[in-house]
Amino acid sequence: MKEKLLNWLNTALVADFFVVLFAFFWLAIAVVGHTLHIPLGLSIWYKLWQPVFTPAIGILMGGTIISGIASRIAKYRSQQAKS
C-alpha cells in the first residue's frame, strides 16, 4: 500500500513538473513576444499565474520534500531491518 502511494505521488509530481516547465517556457516565449510587440499570450499567462501556476509550483516543492523524506525513512528502516 505504501509503495503504491509513493508511486502515485511520484507520478503526480512528474506530471506537475511538466506543467511548471510548460508555464516557464510559455512565460519566456510570451516575454520575448511582448518585447517584439507580438501578442503571444502574456496577459493570459498573468491571469493564470495565481490560480494555476502558483499552486503547481507549491505542490511540486512540497511533494518533492515529502517524497524525499519518505524515501529517507524507507532507506533508514531497510538498513535497520538488515542489522
PDB file of C-alpha atoms in Angstrom:
ATOM      1  CA  MET A   1       0.000   0.000   0.000  1.00  0.00           C
ATOM      2  CA  LYS A   2       2.800   2.402   0.911  1.00  0.00           C
ATOM      3  CA  GLU A   3       4.663   1.573  -2.303  1.00  0.00           C
ATOM      4  CA  LYS A   4       1.521   2.248  -4.330  1.00  0.00           C
ATOM      5  CA  LEU A   5       1.068   5.611  -2.620  1.00  0.00           C
ATOM      6  CA  LEU A   6       4.688   6.615  -3.249  1.00  0.00           C
ATOM      7  CA  ASN A   7       4.427   5.541  -6.894  1.00  0.00           C
ATOM      8  CA  TRP A   8       1.265   7.612  -7.289  1.00  0.00           C
ATOM      9  CA  LEU A   9       2.937  10.590  -5.607  1.00  0.00           C
ATOM     10  CA  ASN A  10       5.977  10.353  -7.867  1.00  0.00           C
ATOM     11  CA  THR A  11       3.795  10.082 -10.983  1.00  0.00           C
ATOM     12  CA  ALA A  12       1.781  13.117  -9.907  1.00  0.00           C
ATOM     13  CA  LEU A  13       4.992  15.059  -9.242  1.00  0.00           C
ATOM     14  CA  VAL A  14       6.329  14.237 -12.711  1.00  0.00           C
ATOM     15  CA  ALA A  15       3.086  15.458 -14.289  1.00  0.00           C
ATOM     16  CA  ASP A  16       3.183  18.598 -12.134  1.00  0.00           C
ATOM     17  CA  PHE A  17       6.803  19.186 -13.125  1.00  0.00           C
ATOM     18  CA  PHE A  18       5.794  19.250 -16.781  1.00  0.00           C
ATOM     19  CA  VAL A  19       3.005  21.735 -16.010  1.00  0.00           C
ATOM     20  CA  VAL A  20       5.546  24.010 -14.301  1.00  0.00           C
ATOM     21  CA  LEU A  21       8.023  23.537 -17.154  1.00  0.00           C
ATOM     22  CA  PHE A  22       5.316  24.387 -19.686  1.00  0.00           C
ATOM     23  CA  ALA A  23       4.477  27.538 -17.709  1.00  0.00           C
ATOM     24  CA  PHE A  24       8.124  28.587 -17.684  1.00  0.00           C
ATOM     25  CA  PHE A  25       8.557  28.139 -21.440  1.00  0.00           C
ATOM     26  CA  TRP A  26       5.274  29.900 -22.111  1.00  0.00           C
ATOM     27  CA  LEU A  27       6.413  32.845 -19.978  1.00  0.00           C
ATOM     28  CA  ALA A  28       9.789  33.021 -21.724  1.00  0.00           C
ATOM     29  CA  ILE A  29       8.222  32.955 -25.186  1.00  0.00           C
ATOM     30  CA  ALA A  30       5.499  35.442 -24.202  1.00  0.00           C
ATOM     31  CA  VAL A  31       8.052  37.885 -22.784  1.00  0.00           C
ATOM     32  CA  VAL A  32      10.096  37.729 -25.996  1.00  0.00           C
ATOM     33  CA  GLY A  33       6.893  38.284 -27.968  1.00  0.00           C
ATOM     34  CA  HIS A  34       5.941  41.203 -25.736  1.00  0.00           C
ATOM     35  CA  THR A  35       9.350  42.765 -26.334  1.00  0.00           C
ATOM     36  CA  LEU A  36       8.872  42.413 -30.086  1.00  0.00           C
ATOM     37  CA  HIS A  37       5.248  43.669 -29.828  1.00  0.00           C
ATOM     38  CA  ILE A  38       3.841  40.278 -30.867  1.00  0.00           C
ATOM     39  CA  PRO A  39       0.912  39.066 -28.750  1.00  0.00           C
ATOM     40  CA  LEU A  40       1.850  35.558 -27.563  1.00  0.00           C
ATOM     41  CA  GLY A  41      -0.410  35.307 -24.536  1.00  0.00           C
ATOM     42  CA  LEU A  42       1.432  37.165 -21.790  1.00  0.00           C
ATOM     43  CA  SER A  43      -1.818  38.636 -20.458  1.00  0.00           C
ATOM     44  CA  ILE A  44      -3.396  35.165 -20.349  1.00  0.00           C
ATOM     45  CA  TRP A  45      -0.301  33.853 -18.564  1.00  0.00           C
ATOM     46  CA  TYR A  46      -0.639  36.611 -15.950  1.00  0.00           C
ATOM     47  CA  LYS A  47      -4.301  35.688 -15.411  1.00  0.00           C
ATOM     48  CA  LEU A  48      -3.338  32.021 -14.889  1.00  0.00           C
ATOM     49  CA  TRP A  49      -0.394  32.764 -12.598  1.00  0.00           C
ATOM     50  CA  GLN A  50      -2.289  32.985  -9.323  1.00  0.00           C
ATOM     51  CA  PRO A  51      -4.932  30.259  -9.745  1.00  0.00           C
ATOM     52  CA  VAL A  52      -2.882  27.679 -11.709  1.00  0.00           C
ATOM     53  CA  PHE A  53       0.871  28.140 -11.759  1.00  0.00           C
ATOM     54  CA  THR A  54       1.483  29.277  -8.173  1.00  0.00           C
ATOM     55  CA  PRO A  55      -0.253  26.209  -6.661  1.00  0.00           C
ATOM     56  CA  ALA A  56       1.514  23.955  -9.180  1.00  0.00           C
ATOM     57  CA  ILE A  57       4.895  25.258  -8.042  1.00  0.00           C
ATOM     58  CA  GLY A  58       3.915  24.882  -4.374  1.00  0.00           C
ATOM     59  CA  ILE A  59       2.662  21.331  -4.903  1.00  0.00           C
ATOM     60  CA  LEU A  60       5.874  20.453  -6.738  1.00  0.00           C
ATOM     61  CA  MET A  61       8.066  21.810  -3.952  1.00  0.00           C
ATOM     62  CA  GLY A  62       6.002  20.289  -1.136  1.00  0.00           C
ATOM     63  CA  GLY A  63       5.637  16.945  -2.866  1.00  0.00           C
ATOM     64  CA  THR A  64       9.337  16.750  -3.571  1.00  0.00           C
ATOM     65  CA  ILE A  65      10.124  17.378   0.089  1.00  0.00           C
ATOM     66  CA  ILE A  66       7.576  14.777   1.235  1.00  0.00           C
ATOM     67  CA  SER A  67       8.840  12.252  -1.305  1.00  0.00           C
ATOM     68  CA  GLY A  68      12.439  12.822  -0.217  1.00  0.00           C
ATOM     69  CA  ILE A  69      11.597  12.424   3.460  1.00  0.00           C
ATOM     70  CA  ALA A  70       9.584   9.261   2.773  1.00  0.00           C
ATOM     71  CA  SER A  71      12.425   7.698   0.787  1.00  0.00           C
ATOM     72  CA  ARG A  72      14.914   8.550   3.555  1.00  0.00           C
ATOM     73  CA  ILE A  73      12.661   6.946   6.147  1.00  0.00           C
ATOM     74  CA  ALA A  74      12.237   3.849   3.973  1.00  0.00           C
ATOM     75  CA  LYS A  75      16.001   3.644   3.444  1.00  0.00           C
ATOM     76  CA  TYR A  76      16.628   4.018   7.179  1.00  0.00           C
ATOM     77  CA  ARG A  77      14.084   1.310   8.014  1.00  0.00           C
ATOM     78  CA  SER A  78      15.564  -1.098   5.473  1.00  0.00           C
ATOM     79  CA  GLN A  79      19.025  -0.534   6.967  1.00  0.00           C
ATOM     80  CA  GLN A  80      17.625  -1.175  10.444  1.00  0.00           C
ATOM     81  CA  ALA A  81      15.966  -4.399   9.258  1.00  0.00           C
ATOM     82  CA  LYS A  82      19.276  -5.668   7.840  1.00  0.00           C
ATOM     83  CA  SER A  83      21.084  -5.061  11.130  1.00  0.00           C
TER      84      SER A  83
END
